[in-house]
Amino acid sequence: MKKHNFSAGPCILPQEVFKEASQAILDFNNSGLSILEISHRSADFVSVMDEAQSLALELLGLKDKGYKALFLQGGASMQFLMAAYNLLEKKAAYLNTGTWSSKAIKEAKLFGEITEVASSKDRNFNYIPKSYAIPEDIDYFHCTSNNTIFGTQIKEFPATGKTMVCDMSSDIFSRELDFAKFDLIYAGAQKNMGPAGTTLVVIKEDILGKVSRKIPSMMDYSVHISKDSMFNTPAVYAVYVSMLTLRWIKSKGGLKEMESLNNEKAHLLYSEIDRNPLFTGFAAKEDRSAMNATFNLTDESHKEIFDKLWKDAGVNGLNGHRSVGGYRASMYNALPLESVQVVVDCMKELENKV
Ligand SMILES: *Cc1c(COP(=O)(O)O)cnc(C)c1O
């Protein structure tokens, strides 16, 4: 039986994508070859890469606006340093909203002076800081749009007038935004776009070439752009499955439709968290993530009964991250509303049992 998969990442992808992707392992495009055994320079794969790049820009509304989409390796964690390598000459400003922001700051410090403009560490990152000043003399501002571990999400981005860099690993393609506000967006595929192994990088070309340091080829966005994301062997299969997912998003109505479904799921779950006296939400209400909902039992002694309830109902991946405890429901694009209803029913059932 297919599980209701709330895993934070790698995570659920559309069933249609799993079917098509598994077929391509046996026979890709009726070529008599598996996608796993073809050259990344073959016409069939080059067209996959082209389509993936083009769909990414189209869905973000960034076509013909001076942006390039790349599918790189090394995860979002590599982007923590690559962004700084390519953009940081003297000083950058970072908003610290959780584990991933903190890691991005740590890497960037190797390349220049980092000003942490605000941090929500004082309350275990359960909110998004709102009023902070961004210095004038910075090369760029960096933020994390969605905090996968703590379950908070930035709803309004600051207007900086500076180069804007954003780690969108866990909410890329989940909502409509004015993406043209950003100059560099990166996202590990495995949260909302595809399998682990590739990272989407969307970059405005005119921000490059401004630092004085020498950049090794593999770290240099310009090199990857000049080679159309084929400087070395890309993660062929991960890019292919990401492309299928992007096609699926487009066929479902794009980001507008994704956002409306994601809001519906989030509303269903958060309403129950707020109604049910046995649970409390972790994140500040106005900053709640539509992707990752974090919540705790008000009485830990109910844990055994609740865990049995959801496990018996075919739910997977509801355990919270160790830094928050409790529960985390990751409700990425491909997660059906019915799966959220199953968890909500378990929460109601717990009320009847205790
Ligand atoms: C998971 C995650 C990362 C790390 O991604 P890797 O691809 O494992 O390096 C970075 N940022 C955010 C917001 C994440 O959710």
Short mmCIF file of C-alpha atoms and ligand atoms in Angstrom, two decimals:
data_model
loop_
_atom_site.label_atom_id
_atom_site.label_comp_id
_atom_site.label_asym_id
_atom_site.label_seq_id
_atom_site.Cartn_x
_atom_site.Cartn_y
_atom_site.Cartn_z
CA MET A 1 0.00 0.00 0.00
CA LYS A 2 1.31 3.47 -0.90
CA LYS A 3 2.19 5.39 2.27
CA HIS A 4 1.13 8.94 3.08
CA ASN A 5 4.61 10.41 2.87
CA PHE A 6 5.35 13.49 4.99
CA SER A 7 9.11 13.08 4.77
CA ALA A 8 11.07 16.37 4.82
CA GLY A 9 13.45 15.42 2.03
CA PRO A 10 14.12 13.45 -0.02
CA CYS A 11 10.38 13.52 -0.24
CA ILE A 12 7.25 12.65 -2.11
CA LEU A 13 7.07 13.32 -5.86
CA PRO A 14 4.00 12.91 -8.06
CA GLN A 15 2.99 9.29 -8.71
CA GLU A 16 2.86 10.03 -12.45
CA VAL A 17 6.48 11.13 -12.27
CA PHE A 18 7.54 7.93 -10.48
CA LYS A 19 5.84 5.87 -13.22
CA GLU A 20 7.39 7.73 -16.12
CA ALA A 21 10.78 7.87 -14.43
CA SER A 22 10.82 4.13 -13.79
CA GLN A 23 9.87 3.43 -17.41
CA ALA A 24 12.81 5.54 -18.59
CA ILE A 25 15.20 3.32 -16.62
CA LEU A 26 14.13 0.40 -18.78
CA ASP A 27 13.70 2.21 -22.09
CA PHE A 28 14.18 5.94 -22.50
CA ASN A 29 12.15 7.56 -25.33
CA ASN A 30 11.83 4.19 -27.11
CA SER A 31 15.56 4.37 -27.80
CA GLY A 32 16.31 0.82 -26.75
CA LEU A 33 18.55 2.33 -24.06
CA SER A 34 18.11 3.12 -20.39
CA ILE A 35 18.38 6.77 -19.30
CA LEU A 36 21.11 5.48 -16.99
CA GLU A 37 23.37 4.32 -19.83
CA ILE A 38 23.21 7.18 -22.33
CA SER A 39 25.77 9.91 -22.79
CA HIS A 40 24.98 13.25 -21.21
CA ARG A 41 26.02 14.70 -24.59
CA SER A 42 23.46 12.65 -26.51
CA ALA A 43 20.74 14.64 -28.26
CA ASP A 44 18.08 12.97 -26.09
CA PHE A 45 19.68 14.13 -22.87
CA VAL A 46 20.66 17.57 -24.11
CA SER A 47 16.99 18.15 -24.83
CA VAL A 48 16.10 17.03 -21.28
CA MET A 49 18.56 19.56 -19.85
CA ASP A 50 17.24 22.30 -22.15
CA GLU A 51 13.65 21.60 -21.22
CA ALA A 52 14.43 21.45 -17.50
CA GLN A 53 16.22 24.82 -17.62
CA SER A 54 13.54 26.38 -19.73
CA LEU A 55 10.66 25.09 -17.57
CA ALA A 56 12.37 26.30 -14.39
CA LEU A 57 12.68 29.84 -15.76
CA GLU A 58 9.17 29.78 -17.23
CA LEU A 59 7.51 28.64 -13.98
CA LEU A 60 9.37 31.32 -12.03
CA GLY A 61 8.37 33.98 -14.56
CA LEU A 62 12.03 34.71 -15.33
CA LYS A 63 12.22 33.91 -19.03
CA ASP A 64 13.99 36.55 -21.16
CA LYS A 65 14.88 38.59 -18.08
CA GLY A 66 18.61 37.98 -18.06
CA TYR A 67 18.55 34.83 -15.93
CA LYS A 68 20.13 31.44 -16.48
CA ALA A 69 19.05 28.17 -14.87
CA LEU A 70 21.71 25.62 -13.96
CA PHE A 71 21.51 22.11 -12.55
CA LEU A 72 24.62 21.66 -10.43
CA GLN A 73 25.82 19.11 -7.90
CA GLY A 74 26.98 19.33 -4.32
CA GLY A 75 23.55 20.15 -2.90
CA ALA A 76 22.33 23.43 -1.50
CA SER A 77 25.23 23.12 0.95
CA MET A 78 27.67 23.69 -1.92
CA GLN A 79 25.76 26.86 -2.80
CA PHE A 80 26.46 28.21 0.70
CA LEU A 81 30.08 28.61 -0.34
CA MET A 82 29.66 29.00 -4.09
CA ALA A 83 27.43 32.07 -3.67
CA ALA A 84 30.07 33.73 -1.51
CA TYR A 85 32.92 32.59 -3.75
CA ASN A 86 31.31 34.32 -6.74
CA LEU A 87 29.70 37.37 -5.15
CA LEU A 88 31.47 38.33 -1.94
CA GLU A 89 34.21 40.92 -2.34
CA LYS A 90 34.12 42.64 1.06
CA LYS A 91 30.92 42.35 3.01
CA ALA A 92 27.55 40.61 2.87
CA ALA A 93 24.43 40.69 5.06
CA TYR A 94 22.69 37.51 6.18
CA LEU A 95 19.35 36.96 7.88
CA ASN A 96 19.67 34.04 10.30
CA THR A 97 16.42 32.08 10.51
CA GLY A 98 17.64 28.59 11.31
CA THR A 99 20.08 25.75 10.83
CA TRP A 100 20.50 26.25 7.08
CA SER A 101 20.99 30.01 7.33
CA SER A 102 23.56 29.44 10.06
CA LYS A 103 25.44 27.01 7.86
CA ALA A 104 25.34 29.47 4.95
CA ILE A 105 26.79 32.15 7.23
CA LYS A 106 29.57 29.85 8.42
CA GLU A 107 30.73 29.16 4.85
CA ALA A 108 30.43 32.78 3.69
CA LYS A 109 32.67 33.90 6.57
CA LEU A 110 35.56 32.17 4.80
CA PHE A 111 35.32 34.75 2.02
CA GLY A 112 34.63 38.09 3.65
CA GLU A 113 32.94 40.02 6.42
CA ILE A 114 29.45 38.84 7.29
CA THR A 115 26.90 40.98 9.09
CA GLU A 116 24.09 39.01 10.65
CA VAL A 117 21.28 41.58 10.30
CA ALA A 118 18.93 39.66 12.58
CA SER A 119 18.53 36.22 14.09
CA SER A 120 15.64 34.31 15.62
CA LYS A 121 17.97 32.04 17.56
CA ASP A 122 16.75 33.58 20.84
CA ARG A 123 13.51 31.59 20.49
CA ASN A 124 14.91 28.47 18.84
CA PHE A 125 14.13 29.94 15.42
CA ASN A 126 10.36 29.76 15.82
CA TYR A 127 9.76 33.11 14.07
CA ILE A 128 11.03 35.31 11.24
CA PRO A 129 12.67 38.58 12.39
CA LYS A 130 10.89 41.53 10.75
CA SER A 131 12.44 44.87 11.55
CA TYR A 132 16.13 45.01 10.89
CA ALA A 133 18.43 47.37 9.06
CA ILE A 134 20.40 46.23 6.06
CA PRO A 135 23.73 48.05 5.71
CA GLU A 136 24.37 50.08 2.57
CA ASP A 137 27.90 48.87 1.91
CA ILE A 138 27.19 45.21 1.15
CA ASP A 139 27.79 43.05 -1.89
CA TYR A 140 24.57 41.11 -1.32
CA PHE A 141 21.83 40.15 1.12
CA HIS A 142 21.17 36.46 1.80
CA CYS A 143 18.06 34.84 3.27
CA THR A 144 16.38 31.43 3.50
CA SER A 145 12.80 31.57 2.23
CA ASN A 146 11.56 28.52 4.11
CA ASN A 147 13.06 27.00 7.22
CA THR A 148 12.58 23.30 6.66
CA ILE A 149 13.53 22.27 10.20
CA PHE A 150 11.70 24.90 12.25
CA GLY A 151 8.63 25.33 10.02
CA THR A 152 8.78 29.06 9.38
CA GLN A 153 8.52 30.83 6.04
CA ILE A 154 9.25 34.36 4.89
CA LYS A 155 6.02 35.91 3.57
CA GLU A 156 7.39 39.38 2.80
CA PHE A 157 10.94 39.83 1.59
CA PRO A 158 12.78 43.05 2.41
CA ALA A 159 13.35 45.58 -0.33
CA THR A 160 17.11 46.01 -0.20
CA GLY A 161 18.08 47.64 -3.48
CA LYS A 162 21.05 45.27 -3.26
CA THR A 163 21.85 41.93 -4.86
CA MET A 164 19.44 39.43 -3.31
CA VAL A 165 20.41 35.80 -2.76
CA CYS A 166 17.89 33.28 -1.51
CA ASP A 167 18.06 29.64 -0.47
CA MET A 168 14.66 28.36 -1.62
CA SER A 169 15.44 24.67 -1.19
CA SER A 170 12.25 23.74 0.59
CA ASP A 171 9.65 25.98 -1.02
CA ILE A 172 10.77 26.51 -4.61
CA PHE A 173 7.82 26.15 -7.03
CA SER A 174 5.36 26.06 -4.12
CA ARG A 175 3.96 29.59 -4.38
CA GLU A 176 3.82 32.65 -6.56
CA LEU A 177 6.39 35.34 -5.77
CA ASP A 178 7.98 38.16 -7.67
CA PHE A 179 11.07 36.08 -8.37
CA ALA A 180 12.62 38.95 -10.32
CA LYS A 181 13.37 40.52 -6.90
CA PHE A 182 16.10 37.93 -6.54
CA ASP A 183 19.44 37.79 -8.35
CA LEU A 184 20.46 34.33 -7.22
CA ILE A 185 18.09 31.58 -6.16
CA TYR A 186 19.26 28.11 -5.28
CA ALA A 187 17.43 24.98 -4.24
CA GLY A 188 18.49 21.40 -3.60
CA ALA A 189 16.16 19.31 -5.78
CA GLN A 190 15.22 16.80 -3.11
CA LYS A 191 12.78 19.01 -1.18
CA ASN A 192 10.16 19.98 -3.73
CA MET A 193 11.46 19.33 -7.21
CA GLY A 194 13.08 15.95 -7.74
CA PRO A 195 15.40 13.28 -6.38
CA ALA A 196 18.59 14.06 -4.45
CA GLY A 197 21.68 14.71 -6.55
CA THR A 198 21.09 18.00 -8.28
CA THR A 199 20.62 21.60 -7.23
CA LEU A 200 18.78 24.22 -9.20
CA VAL A 201 20.62 27.53 -9.46
CA VAL A 202 18.85 30.47 -11.07
CA ILE A 203 21.15 33.40 -11.56
CA LYS A 204 20.97 36.83 -13.07
CA GLU A 205 23.98 36.99 -15.31
CA ASP A 206 24.85 40.63 -14.74
CA ILE A 207 25.75 40.08 -11.07
CA LEU A 208 28.77 37.95 -12.05
CA GLY A 209 32.36 38.95 -12.74
CA LYS A 210 32.59 41.53 -9.95
CA VAL A 211 34.89 39.83 -7.46
CA SER A 212 38.66 40.02 -7.71
CA ARG A 213 39.55 36.53 -6.47
CA LYS A 214 40.35 33.64 -8.77
CA ILE A 215 37.54 31.11 -8.84
CA PRO A 216 38.17 27.40 -9.53
CA SER A 217 36.20 26.28 -12.61
CA MET A 218 33.82 23.97 -10.75
CA MET A 219 32.96 26.80 -8.33
CA ASP A 220 32.51 29.41 -11.04
CA TYR A 221 28.92 30.16 -12.11
CA SER A 222 30.22 31.76 -15.33
CA VAL A 223 31.92 28.53 -16.35
CA HIS A 224 28.75 26.52 -15.77
CA ILE A 225 26.72 29.10 -17.69
CA SER A 226 29.11 29.07 -20.64
CA LYS A 227 28.84 25.27 -20.80
CA ASP A 228 25.05 25.21 -20.37
CA SER A 229 25.28 23.20 -17.15
CA MET A 230 27.41 20.56 -18.92
CA PHE A 231 30.89 21.61 -17.79
CA ASN A 232 31.23 18.13 -16.33
CA THR A 233 28.82 15.20 -16.24
CA PRO A 234 25.60 16.43 -14.70
CA ALA A 235 23.39 14.25 -12.49
CA VAL A 236 21.60 12.88 -15.54
CA TYR A 237 18.83 10.95 -13.84
CA ALA A 238 18.16 13.56 -11.14
CA VAL A 239 17.85 16.25 -13.80
CA TYR A 240 15.53 14.05 -15.85
CA VAL A 241 13.20 13.36 -12.91
CA SER A 242 13.26 17.06 -11.95
CA MET A 243 12.27 17.90 -15.53
CA LEU A 244 9.33 15.48 -15.30
CA THR A 245 8.24 17.14 -12.05
CA LEU A 246 8.46 20.60 -13.61
CA ARG A 247 6.33 19.35 -16.51
CA TRP A 248 3.84 18.03 -13.97
CA ILE A 249 3.72 21.40 -12.16
CA LYS A 250 3.08 23.18 -15.43
CA SER A 251 0.37 20.74 -16.48
CA LYS A 252 -1.40 21.26 -13.13
CA GLY A 253 -1.61 25.01 -13.66
CA GLY A 254 1.79 26.24 -12.52
CA LEU A 255 2.68 28.01 -9.28
CA LYS A 256 -0.72 29.65 -8.87
CA GLU A 257 -2.38 26.24 -8.62
CA MET A 258 0.43 24.80 -6.46
CA GLU A 259 0.04 27.69 -4.04
CA SER A 260 -3.68 27.28 -3.76
CA LEU A 261 -3.42 23.52 -3.09
CA ASN A 262 -0.56 24.06 -0.63
CA ASN A 263 -2.57 26.70 1.24
CA GLU A 264 -5.53 24.36 1.42
CA LYS A 265 -3.40 21.59 2.93
CA ALA A 266 -1.70 23.96 5.38
CA HIS A 267 -5.05 25.41 6.44
CA LEU A 268 -6.48 21.95 7.10
CA LEU A 269 -3.56 20.91 9.32
CA TYR A 270 -2.98 24.18 11.18
CA SER A 271 -6.72 24.50 11.94
CA GLU A 272 -6.59 21.14 13.68
CA ILE A 273 -3.38 22.02 15.54
CA ASP A 274 -5.12 25.17 16.84
CA ARG A 275 -8.45 23.48 17.62
CA ASN A 276 -7.15 20.31 19.26
CA PRO A 277 -6.09 20.90 22.90
CA LEU A 278 -3.69 17.95 22.71
CA PHE A 279 -1.41 19.79 20.27
CA THR A 280 0.47 23.08 20.07
CA GLY A 281 2.05 24.66 17.03
CA PHE A 282 5.77 25.39 17.23
CA ALA A 283 6.17 28.34 14.85
CA ALA A 284 4.74 31.83 15.41
CA LYS A 285 1.36 31.92 13.64
CA GLU A 286 2.11 34.67 11.15
CA ASP A 287 5.33 32.94 10.08
CA ARG A 288 3.98 29.43 9.68
CA SER A 289 5.33 27.52 6.73
CA ALA A 290 2.89 26.08 4.22
CA MET A 291 5.51 23.45 3.43
CA ASN A 292 6.71 22.17 6.82
CA ALA A 293 4.28 22.32 9.75
CA THR A 294 5.95 21.81 13.13
CA PHE A 295 3.89 20.90 16.20
CA ASN A 296 4.17 19.20 19.56
CA LEU A 297 1.99 17.23 21.91
CA THR A 298 0.90 19.28 24.93
CA ASP A 299 1.36 16.16 27.02
CA GLU A 300 4.33 14.03 25.96
CA SER A 301 2.82 10.96 27.61
CA HIS A 302 0.45 10.65 24.65
CA LYS A 303 3.33 10.05 22.29
CA GLU A 304 3.15 6.28 22.18
CA ILE A 305 -0.59 6.23 21.41
CA PHE A 306 -0.37 8.97 18.79
CA ASP A 307 2.64 7.43 17.05
CA LYS A 308 0.83 4.11 16.81
CA LEU A 309 -2.26 5.83 15.40
CA TRP A 310 -0.50 7.51 12.51
CA LYS A 311 1.81 4.63 11.75
CA ASP A 312 -1.16 2.25 11.58
CA ALA A 313 -2.88 4.71 9.24
CA GLY A 314 -0.01 4.37 6.73
CA VAL A 315 1.64 7.71 7.50
CA ASN A 316 5.42 8.01 7.03
CA GLY A 317 7.94 10.65 8.09
CA LEU A 318 5.99 12.63 10.68
CA ASN A 319 8.72 12.69 13.35
CA GLY A 320 10.11 16.15 14.06
CA HIS A 321 13.73 17.11 13.52
CA ARG A 322 15.88 16.53 16.62
CA SER A 323 16.36 20.28 17.13
CA VAL A 324 12.61 20.86 17.57
CA GLY A 325 11.25 17.49 18.67
CA GLY A 326 7.58 16.68 18.33
CA TYR A 327 6.24 16.39 14.83
CA ARG A 328 6.83 17.88 11.41
CA ALA A 329 4.47 17.39 8.51
CA SER A 330 6.18 18.25 5.24
CA MET A 331 3.47 19.00 2.72
CA TYR A 332 5.32 19.50 -0.53
CA ASN A 333 3.59 20.01 -3.89
CA ALA A 334 3.05 16.33 -4.62
CA LEU A 335 1.45 15.49 -1.26
CA PRO A 336 -2.31 15.02 -1.75
CA LEU A 337 -4.87 16.77 0.47
CA GLU A 338 -6.19 13.31 1.44
CA SER A 339 -2.87 12.52 3.16
CA VAL A 340 -3.24 15.62 5.36
CA GLN A 341 -6.80 14.55 6.17
CA VAL A 342 -5.44 11.18 7.36
CA VAL A 343 -3.13 12.92 9.86
CA VAL A 344 -5.92 15.26 11.00
CA ASP A 345 -8.16 12.23 11.56
CA CYS A 346 -5.43 10.63 13.70
CA MET A 347 -5.20 13.83 15.77
CA LYS A 348 -8.97 13.76 16.34
CA GLU A 349 -8.84 10.05 17.12
CA LEU A 350 -6.26 10.74 19.82
CA GLU A 351 -8.79 13.00 21.51
CA ASN A 352 -11.29 10.14 21.65
CA LYS A 353 -8.68 7.80 23.11
CA VAL A 354 -7.17 9.82 25.95
C1 LIG B 1 17.83 20.62 2.97
C2 LIG B 1 18.20 22.01 2.91
C3 LIG B 1 19.51 22.42 2.62
C4 LIG B 1 20.64 21.44 2.41
O1 LIG B 1 20.49 20.80 1.20
P1 LIG B 1 21.58 19.77 0.66
O2 LIG B 1 21.13 19.60 -0.76
O3 LIG B 1 21.46 18.53 1.48
O4 LIG B 1 22.91 20.38 0.77
C5 LIG B 1 19.77 23.77 2.55
N1 LIG B 1 18.81 24.68 2.75
C6 LIG B 1 17.54 24.33 3.03
C7 LIG B 1 16.51 25.39 3.23
C8 LIG B 1 17.19 22.98 3.11
O5 LIG B 1 15.93 22.63 3.39
#
